[in-house]
Amino acid sequence: MTLVQEAKQIEPMIIEIRRKIHSEPELSFKEFNTARLVAKKLRELGIEVKTNVGGNGVLGTMVGGQEGKVVALRADMDALPVTEDVDLPFKSKNNGVMHACGHDTHVAMLLGAATLLSRHKKEIQGTVKFLFQPAEEDGGIGGAKPMIEAGVMDSPKVDYVFGLHIWSEMPSRTFGTRPGPFMATPDGFEIKILGKGGHGSRPDQTIDPIFISAQLINALQGVSSRIINPIEPFVLSVCSIQSGTTDNVIPDKATMMGTIRTLDEKTRRRAKQSVRQITRDICAAFGAKYVLEFKKDAYPITYNDEKVTKRVIEVLGTIEGTKTNELEVRLGAEDFSRFLQRAPGTFYYLGTRNEKKGCVFPNHSSKFKVDEDVLKYGAASLAKLALEFGKE
Ligand SMILES: [Zn+2]
Ligand SMILES: [Zn+2]
């Protein structure tokens, strides 16, 4: 029997786990019940389990019957602060919290892979580590970093690491990835413009932070269009601006927040330096003070090892019933990148777009809906990567 045929046999179990987690979503750093469910399932499979690894993280370790490499497979477990707007029998019971990024499916697919691998334990060369990670959506420190600090990539040292993400933009039953840089590093920033408030009719007596922020937003777009090489993937977006209370008072300050996305360290440094310089000079020109801060601990660039990823594409090509595409770079971000800094590996997508089933809304949308048909293929792909790379 092939792994896909075996995965079809356990499909009802994978779907049941997914629905259970979907109906009880938990936000970043609060994945208590999800982690408990994961630990219980792993123990039932006879897998050695450590809980509370770097927060709510769970580490499962399966030692195969033969010598080989150490392969780590990762799933993230957290949900988003979104109110679900899909009518499903297993709709979220936690108001205002939803698995709108499909991390419920990641947990279910990895538990599916663990089930498949436990049936093949004797044939496994090496060791498989199952990393169930909290707080991917946090966007700051995230959940990968504390798990790595807790030692999940060491003793035994991980040789290869793989992570799978469900993706609404690709058709169902397609895998996609890319050797080399794949996803961006997100540098969030906040600029406080400190002016001097006063009467709306006497701007000459004020330092107007709203006027200055308008100049600044325009000038910051010049980083994209006039400073960074136009063939380099790059985006700068100002996503929030807060100031003022009424129609006849010029306020004291304005606060702007935004994000810079880059795929290359040199471009990243240049962009951040330009933001600093433009902010300083525009504020100086109109006499305002300012505070500019970049968020600490930005997720690194998701870099798929080229050699490993070419091999991954070959392995995914053997999963019958699916197709594998090489994708363009993306400017989203993932803290799976932190695992990739510790071991070569691949982050890859599994498509779930299916018009007939109404699975057409993007990840993070309140209408996001997964085509559950694809979960068995995801589980089979993770198991297959562990089996193949154990031998490499
Ligand atoms: Zn997400
Ligand atoms: Zn996600």
Tab-separated table of C-alpha atoms and ligand atoms in Angstrom:
chain	number	residue	atom	x	y	z
A	1	MET	CA	0.000	0.000	0.000
A	2	THR	CA	1.219	3.529	-0.695
A	3	LEU	CA	1.295	6.200	1.997
A	4	VAL	CA	-1.598	7.995	0.300
A	5	GLN	CA	-3.674	4.783	0.426
A	6	GLU	CA	-2.811	4.412	4.101
A	7	ALA	CA	-3.650	8.069	4.690
A	8	LYS	CA	-7.058	7.497	3.085
A	9	GLN	CA	-7.727	4.832	5.727
A	10	ILE	CA	-7.082	7.283	8.565
A	11	GLU	CA	-8.765	10.243	6.844
A	12	PRO	CA	-11.848	10.185	9.164
A	13	MET	CA	-9.544	10.452	12.194
A	14	ILE	CA	-7.566	13.353	10.680
A	15	ILE	CA	-10.798	15.212	9.893
A	16	GLU	CA	-12.235	14.505	13.350
A	17	ILE	CA	-9.132	15.981	15.049
A	18	ARG	CA	-9.217	18.978	12.760
A	19	ARG	CA	-12.891	19.689	13.479
A	20	LYS	CA	-12.419	19.330	17.214
A	21	ILE	CA	-9.561	21.865	17.192
A	22	HIS	CA	-11.429	24.104	14.765
A	23	SER	CA	-14.415	24.324	17.116
A	24	GLU	CA	-12.209	25.206	20.107
A	25	PRO	CA	-9.619	27.638	18.729
A	26	GLU	CA	-7.056	29.216	21.043
A	27	LEU	CA	-5.052	32.407	20.535
A	28	SER	CA	-1.243	32.694	20.514
A	29	PHE	CA	0.297	31.763	23.888
A	30	LYS	CA	-3.041	30.294	25.024
A	31	GLU	CA	-2.956	26.946	23.225
A	32	PHE	CA	-3.489	24.955	26.442
A	33	ASN	CA	-6.231	22.531	25.326
A	34	THR	CA	-4.796	22.106	21.836
A	35	ALA	CA	-1.413	21.165	23.327
A	36	ARG	CA	-3.125	18.743	25.721
A	37	LEU	CA	-4.956	17.060	22.826
A	38	VAL	CA	-1.706	16.785	20.841
A	39	ALA	CA	0.204	15.245	23.768
A	40	LYS	CA	-2.580	12.739	24.397
A	41	LYS	CA	-2.701	11.611	20.754
A	42	LEU	CA	1.084	11.270	20.543
A	43	ARG	CA	1.172	9.185	23.741
A	44	GLU	CA	-1.563	6.920	22.364
A	45	LEU	CA	0.760	6.258	19.434
A	46	GLY	CA	3.567	5.270	21.810
A	47	ILE	CA	5.609	8.383	20.983
A	48	GLU	CA	7.813	9.914	23.678
A	49	VAL	CA	6.331	13.313	24.590
A	50	LYS	CA	7.574	16.467	26.265
A	51	THR	CA	5.055	19.187	27.078
A	52	ASN	CA	5.419	22.879	28.001
A	53	VAL	CA	8.398	23.155	25.679
A	54	GLY	CA	9.092	26.889	25.364
A	55	GLY	CA	5.540	27.740	26.479
A	56	ASN	CA	2.710	25.555	25.184
A	57	GLY	CA	4.970	23.702	22.739
A	58	VAL	CA	4.865	19.909	22.479
A	59	LEU	CA	7.798	17.796	21.310
A	60	GLY	CA	7.274	14.197	20.204
A	61	THR	CA	10.240	11.956	19.458
A	62	MET	CA	10.060	8.684	17.562
A	63	VAL	CA	13.218	6.599	17.257
A	64	GLY	CA	13.101	4.446	14.148
A	65	GLY	CA	14.156	0.827	13.828
A	66	GLN	CA	17.287	1.653	11.846
A	67	GLU	CA	20.204	4.089	11.857
A	68	GLY	CA	19.673	7.325	9.981
A	69	LYS	CA	19.188	11.067	10.130
A	70	VAL	CA	17.094	13.189	12.466
A	71	VAL	CA	14.120	14.743	10.681
A	72	ALA	CA	11.894	17.334	12.367
A	73	LEU	CA	8.319	18.053	11.227
A	74	ARG	CA	6.593	21.160	12.504
A	75	ALA	CA	2.964	22.272	12.907
A	76	ASP	CA	1.799	25.542	14.466
A	77	MET	CA	-1.256	25.432	16.739
A	78	ASP	CA	-2.605	28.962	17.319
A	79	ALA	CA	-5.711	30.718	16.008
A	80	LEU	CA	-6.505	34.375	15.225
A	81	PRO	CA	-8.667	37.081	16.838
A	82	VAL	CA	-11.273	36.819	14.054
A	83	THR	CA	-15.019	36.145	14.367
A	84	GLU	CA	-15.880	33.172	12.185
A	85	ASP	CA	-18.373	33.954	9.444
A	86	VAL	CA	-18.742	30.457	7.958
A	87	ASP	CA	-21.703	28.232	8.680
A	88	LEU	CA	-20.221	24.906	9.730
A	89	PRO	CA	-21.407	22.275	12.210
A	90	PHE	CA	-17.979	22.557	13.862
A	91	LYS	CA	-17.853	26.364	13.792
A	92	SER	CA	-15.763	28.127	16.463
A	93	LYS	CA	-17.312	28.018	19.917
A	94	ASN	CA	-14.901	30.664	21.199
A	95	ASN	CA	-16.457	33.944	20.166
A	96	GLY	CA	-13.999	36.257	18.403
A	97	VAL	CA	-11.405	33.503	17.922
A	98	MET	CA	-11.065	31.503	14.715
A	99	HIS	CA	-8.662	29.126	13.001
A	100	ALA	CA	-8.601	31.500	10.039
A	101	CYS	CA	-5.062	30.535	8.995
A	102	GLY	CA	-5.674	26.779	9.020
A	103	HIS	CA	-3.302	25.914	11.858
A	104	ASP	CA	-5.997	23.453	13.020
A	105	THR	CA	-5.343	21.519	9.804
A	106	HIS	CA	-1.573	21.652	10.396
A	107	VAL	CA	-2.003	19.966	13.787
A	108	ALA	CA	-4.366	17.350	12.312
A	109	MET	CA	-2.081	16.604	9.344
A	110	LEU	CA	0.994	16.233	11.555
A	111	LEU	CA	-0.882	13.921	13.942
A	112	GLY	CA	-1.948	12.014	10.813
A	113	ALA	CA	1.702	11.775	9.729
A	114	ALA	CA	2.676	10.587	13.231
A	115	THR	CA	0.028	7.861	12.955
A	116	LEU	CA	1.343	6.755	9.562
A	117	LEU	CA	4.946	6.792	10.759
A	118	SER	CA	4.152	4.840	13.916
A	119	ARG	CA	2.925	2.038	11.624
A	120	HIS	CA	6.267	2.119	9.821
A	121	LYS	CA	8.459	2.532	12.864
A	122	LYS	CA	10.648	-0.490	12.072
A	123	GLU	CA	11.414	0.815	8.575
A	124	ILE	CA	12.222	4.351	9.720
A	125	GLN	CA	15.872	5.191	9.382
A	126	GLY	CA	16.864	7.622	12.094
A	127	THR	CA	14.631	9.663	14.360
A	128	VAL	CA	11.555	11.780	13.713
A	129	LYS	CA	10.836	14.787	15.902
A	130	PHE	CA	7.345	16.266	15.931
A	131	LEU	CA	7.336	19.959	16.766
A	132	PHE	CA	3.942	21.361	17.753
A	133	GLN	CA	4.544	25.060	18.026
A	134	PRO	CA	2.527	27.776	19.765
A	135	ALA	CA	2.161	31.441	18.812
A	136	GLU	CA	3.138	31.604	15.145
A	137	GLU	CA	0.692	34.455	14.568
A	138	ASP	CA	2.316	36.552	17.306
A	139	GLY	CA	4.593	38.264	14.781
A	140	GLY	CA	7.127	39.250	17.463
A	141	ILE	CA	9.054	36.713	19.495
A	142	GLY	CA	6.684	34.000	18.294
A	143	GLY	CA	6.618	30.384	19.431
A	144	ALA	CA	9.509	28.924	17.438
A	145	LYS	CA	12.196	30.905	19.257
A	146	PRO	CA	11.403	29.716	22.792
A	147	MET	CA	11.088	26.130	21.531
A	148	ILE	CA	14.527	26.342	19.943
A	149	GLU	CA	15.902	27.862	23.147
A	150	ALA	CA	14.354	24.922	25.018
A	151	GLY	CA	16.553	22.661	22.865
A	152	VAL	CA	14.171	21.038	20.349
A	153	MET	CA	16.742	21.258	17.557
A	154	ASP	CA	19.470	19.610	19.684
A	155	SER	CA	20.188	16.221	21.309
A	156	PRO	CA	19.655	14.555	18.987
A	157	LYS	CA	20.606	17.370	16.606
A	158	VAL	CA	18.093	17.866	13.798
A	159	ASP	CA	19.518	17.245	10.299
A	160	TYR	CA	16.469	18.353	8.300
A	161	VAL	CA	13.345	20.310	9.180
A	162	PHE	CA	10.065	20.584	7.260
A	163	GLY	CA	6.944	22.668	7.723
A	164	LEU	CA	3.659	22.602	5.818
A	165	HIS	CA	1.106	25.418	5.479
A	166	ILE	CA	-2.390	25.195	4.065
A	167	TRP	CA	-2.908	27.881	1.421
A	168	SER	CA	-6.078	29.364	-0.018
A	169	GLU	CA	-4.517	30.784	-3.177
A	170	MET	CA	-3.578	27.443	-4.733
A	171	PRO	CA	-6.039	24.831	-6.009
A	172	SER	CA	-6.765	21.806	-3.817
A	173	ARG	CA	-4.315	18.920	-4.088
A	174	THR	CA	-1.377	21.047	-5.195
A	175	PHE	CA	1.855	21.471	-3.300
A	176	GLY	CA	4.029	24.533	-3.813
A	177	THR	CA	7.411	25.698	-2.671
A	178	ARG	CA	10.598	27.309	-3.852
A	179	PRO	CA	14.322	26.653	-3.351
A	180	GLY	CA	16.166	29.641	-1.852
A	181	PRO	CA	14.532	32.701	-0.298
A	182	PHE	CA	10.793	32.020	-0.086
A	183	MET	CA	9.171	34.421	2.398
A	184	ALA	CA	10.078	37.836	3.762
A	185	THR	CA	11.321	39.264	7.004
A	186	PRO	CA	8.715	41.702	8.380
A	187	ASP	CA	10.066	44.817	10.056
A	188	GLY	CA	7.210	46.508	11.852
A	189	PHE	CA	7.750	50.139	12.779
A	190	GLU	CA	6.067	52.863	14.796
A	191	ILE	CA	6.648	56.590	14.344
A	192	LYS	CA	5.367	59.083	16.900
A	193	ILE	CA	5.415	62.632	15.579
A	194	LEU	CA	5.574	65.026	18.517
A	195	GLY	CA	4.300	68.454	17.456
A	196	LYS	CA	2.552	71.273	19.243
A	197	GLY	CA	-1.232	71.497	19.279
A	198	GLY	CA	-3.445	74.569	19.065
A	199	HIS	CA	-6.439	76.186	17.367
A	200	GLY	CA	-7.442	74.911	13.934
A	201	SER	CA	-7.611	78.519	12.711
A	202	ARG	CA	-4.018	79.331	13.762
A	203	PRO	CA	-1.773	76.579	12.324
A	204	ASP	CA	1.087	79.116	12.270
A	205	GLN	CA	1.190	78.893	16.086
A	206	THR	CA	1.350	75.081	16.060
A	207	ILE	CA	3.576	72.286	14.842
A	208	ASP	CA	0.935	70.233	13.070
A	209	PRO	CA	1.676	66.491	13.379
A	210	ILE	CA	-1.111	65.563	10.938
A	211	PHE	CA	0.324	67.719	8.163
A	212	ILE	CA	3.791	66.305	8.891
A	213	SER	CA	2.548	62.703	8.866
A	214	ALA	CA	0.988	63.310	5.444
A	215	GLN	CA	4.363	64.473	4.085
A	216	LEU	CA	6.028	61.521	5.718
A	217	ILE	CA	3.665	58.908	4.239
A	218	ASN	CA	4.327	60.278	0.757
A	219	ALA	CA	8.068	60.439	1.274
A	220	LEU	CA	8.214	56.891	2.679
A	221	GLN	CA	6.725	55.559	-0.567
A	222	GLY	CA	9.853	56.975	-2.184
A	223	VAL	CA	11.821	54.211	-0.441
A	224	SER	CA	9.992	51.690	-2.662
A	225	SER	CA	9.960	53.739	-5.808
A	226	ARG	CA	13.238	55.693	-5.654
A	227	ILE	CA	15.670	54.071	-3.243
A	228	ILE	CA	15.375	50.274	-3.432
A	229	ASN	CA	16.357	48.504	-6.647
A	230	PRO	CA	13.084	48.104	-8.605
A	231	ILE	CA	13.746	44.443	-9.403
A	232	GLU	CA	14.148	43.594	-5.708
A	233	PRO	CA	10.993	42.229	-3.949
A	234	PHE	CA	10.118	44.977	-1.491
A	235	VAL	CA	7.120	46.604	0.108
A	236	LEU	CA	6.601	49.376	2.622
A	237	SER	CA	3.073	49.940	3.911
A	238	VAL	CA	1.838	52.456	6.464
A	239	CYS	CA	-1.070	50.533	7.980
A	240	SER	CA	-2.224	52.697	10.879
A	241	ILE	CA	-2.394	56.391	11.657
A	242	GLN	CA	-3.942	57.825	14.803
A	243	SER	CA	-4.288	61.464	15.708
A	244	GLY	CA	-6.707	64.184	16.662
A	245	THR	CA	-10.102	64.337	18.324
A	246	THR	CA	-12.261	66.981	16.651
A	247	ASP	CA	-12.566	69.414	13.718
A	248	ASN	CA	-11.086	72.587	15.202
A	249	VAL	CA	-8.111	71.431	17.282
A	250	ILE	CA	-4.688	70.718	15.870
A	251	PRO	CA	-3.417	67.833	18.023
A	252	ASP	CA	-0.054	67.483	19.760
A	253	LYS	CA	0.961	64.230	18.224
A	254	ALA	CA	0.313	61.607	15.587
A	255	THR	CA	1.253	57.929	15.693
A	256	MET	CA	1.858	55.891	12.558
A	257	MET	CA	2.518	52.163	12.261
A	258	GLY	CA	3.650	50.203	9.269
A	259	THR	CA	5.663	47.306	7.933
A	260	ILE	CA	8.647	46.791	5.641
A	261	ARG	CA	9.038	43.422	3.908
A	262	THR	CA	12.365	42.330	2.448
A	263	LEU	CA	14.025	39.147	1.228
A	264	ASP	CA	17.621	40.235	1.441
A	265	GLU	CA	19.680	41.580	4.364
A	266	LYS	CA	21.358	44.353	2.362
A	267	THR	CA	18.023	45.668	1.100
A	268	ARG	CA	16.634	45.416	4.606
A	269	ARG	CA	19.422	47.543	6.110
A	270	ARG	CA	19.138	50.115	3.326
A	271	ALA	CA	15.367	50.382	3.740
A	272	LYS	CA	15.499	50.794	7.510
A	273	GLN	CA	18.222	53.388	7.231
A	274	SER	CA	16.158	55.319	4.637
A	275	VAL	CA	13.080	55.268	6.899
A	276	ARG	CA	15.194	56.687	9.730
A	277	GLN	CA	16.666	59.412	7.538
A	278	ILE	CA	13.384	60.463	5.914
A	279	THR	CA	11.593	60.599	9.271
A	280	ARG	CA	14.373	62.646	10.833
A	281	ASP	CA	14.598	65.109	7.946
A	282	ILE	CA	10.862	65.660	7.398
A	283	CYS	CA	10.227	66.161	11.116
A	284	ALA	CA	13.200	68.535	11.290
A	285	ALA	CA	11.944	70.539	8.298
A	286	PHE	CA	8.714	71.392	10.162
A	287	GLY	CA	10.164	71.615	13.652
A	288	ALA	CA	8.667	68.446	15.130
A	289	LYS	CA	10.325	65.925	17.400
A	290	TYR	CA	9.754	62.226	16.825
A	291	VAL	CA	10.286	58.735	18.207
A	292	LEU	CA	10.901	55.967	15.668
A	293	GLU	CA	11.043	52.338	16.731
A	294	PHE	CA	11.397	49.111	14.816
A	295	LYS	CA	9.859	46.041	16.477
A	296	LYS	CA	12.404	43.722	17.991
A	297	ASP	CA	12.766	40.053	17.107
A	298	ALA	CA	11.326	40.232	13.584
A	299	TYR	CA	10.898	36.818	11.985
A	300	PRO	CA	13.902	36.104	9.748
A	301	ILE	CA	13.732	35.505	5.983
A	302	THR	CA	12.309	32.034	5.293
A	303	TYR	CA	15.169	30.467	3.410
A	304	ASN	CA	14.581	27.041	1.877
A	305	ASP	CA	17.858	25.158	1.458
A	306	GLU	CA	18.311	24.812	-2.311
A	307	LYS	CA	19.585	21.251	-2.494
A	308	VAL	CA	17.132	19.900	0.092
A	309	THR	CA	14.194	21.727	-1.496
A	310	LYS	CA	14.953	20.387	-4.983
A	311	ARG	CA	14.827	16.911	-3.443
A	312	VAL	CA	11.606	17.817	-1.571
A	313	ILE	CA	10.005	18.779	-4.883
A	314	GLU	CA	10.949	15.331	-6.244
A	315	VAL	CA	9.535	13.587	-3.176
A	316	LEU	CA	6.278	15.585	-3.302
A	317	GLY	CA	6.046	14.606	-6.968
A	318	THR	CA	5.593	10.968	-5.854
A	319	ILE	CA	2.434	11.708	-3.815
A	320	GLU	CA	-0.210	10.318	-6.185
A	321	GLY	CA	-3.298	12.428	-6.794
A	322	THR	CA	-1.390	15.714	-6.318
A	323	LYS	CA	0.648	18.181	-8.345
A	324	THR	CA	3.682	20.180	-7.251
A	325	ASN	CA	4.448	23.713	-8.439
A	326	GLU	CA	7.486	25.897	-8.015
A	327	LEU	CA	6.261	29.208	-6.581
A	328	GLU	CA	7.384	32.826	-6.731
A	329	VAL	CA	8.726	34.532	-3.607
A	330	ARG	CA	6.124	35.910	-1.213
A	331	LEU	CA	6.277	38.893	1.126
A	332	GLY	CA	4.380	37.230	3.962
A	333	ALA	CA	6.423	36.001	6.925
A	334	GLU	CA	6.723	32.838	9.033
A	335	ASP	CA	8.622	31.997	12.155
A	336	PHE	CA	9.319	28.542	10.721
A	337	SER	CA	12.263	30.568	9.377
A	338	ARG	CA	13.880	30.275	12.817
A	339	PHE	CA	13.987	26.467	12.537
A	340	LEU	CA	15.499	26.854	9.061
A	341	GLN	CA	18.314	28.892	10.602
A	342	ARG	CA	19.197	25.801	12.674
A	343	ALA	CA	18.897	23.048	10.062
A	344	PRO	CA	18.454	22.870	6.286
A	345	GLY	CA	14.902	22.213	5.222
A	346	THR	CA	11.826	23.388	3.409
A	347	PHE	CA	8.639	25.287	4.084
A	348	TYR	CA	5.948	24.272	1.606
A	349	TYR	CA	2.293	24.932	0.894
A	350	LEU	CA	-0.694	22.731	0.270
A	351	GLY	CA	-3.487	24.355	-1.760
A	352	THR	CA	-7.087	24.288	-0.548
A	353	ARG	CA	-8.872	26.435	-3.097
A	354	ASN	CA	-12.017	24.702	-4.324
A	355	GLU	CA	-14.711	26.820	-5.930
A	356	LYS	CA	-17.368	24.080	-5.858
A	357	LYS	CA	-17.052	23.796	-2.083
A	358	GLY	CA	-16.888	27.557	-1.512
A	359	CYS	CA	-13.266	27.362	-0.355
A	360	VAL	CA	-12.250	30.619	-2.037
A	361	PHE	CA	-11.570	33.106	0.753
A	362	PRO	CA	-8.025	34.028	1.765
A	363	ASN	CA	-6.194	32.864	4.901
A	364	HIS	CA	-7.011	35.250	7.785
A	365	SER	CA	-10.473	36.038	6.342
A	366	SER	CA	-13.525	35.467	8.579
A	367	LYS	CA	-14.880	33.397	5.662
A	368	PHE	CA	-11.757	31.225	5.287
A	369	LYS	CA	-12.810	27.632	4.644
A	370	VAL	CA	-10.630	24.578	4.074
A	371	ASP	CA	-11.251	21.768	1.593
A	372	GLU	CA	-10.799	18.866	4.009
A	373	ASP	CA	-10.192	16.481	1.114
A	374	VAL	CA	-6.577	17.699	0.972
A	375	LEU	CA	-5.644	16.817	4.562
A	376	LYS	CA	-4.786	13.182	3.843
A	377	TYR	CA	-2.343	14.288	1.146
A	378	GLY	CA	-0.689	16.701	3.552
A	379	ALA	CA	-0.327	13.965	6.175
A	380	ALA	CA	1.114	11.558	3.597
A	381	SER	CA	3.579	14.204	2.370
A	382	LEU	CA	4.962	14.866	5.862
A	383	ALA	CA	5.338	11.136	6.560
A	384	LYS	CA	7.026	10.627	3.211
A	385	LEU	CA	9.534	13.423	3.815
A	386	ALA	CA	10.462	11.891	7.190
A	387	LEU	CA	10.938	8.461	5.609
A	388	GLU	CA	12.971	9.736	2.647
A	389	PHE	CA	15.192	12.237	4.457
A	390	GLY	CA	15.951	9.739	7.228
A	391	LYS	CA	17.903	7.903	4.515
A	392	GLU	CA	19.695	10.934	2.991
B	1	ZN	ZN	-1.526	33.318	9.490
B	2	ZN	ZN	-0.318	30.528	9.288
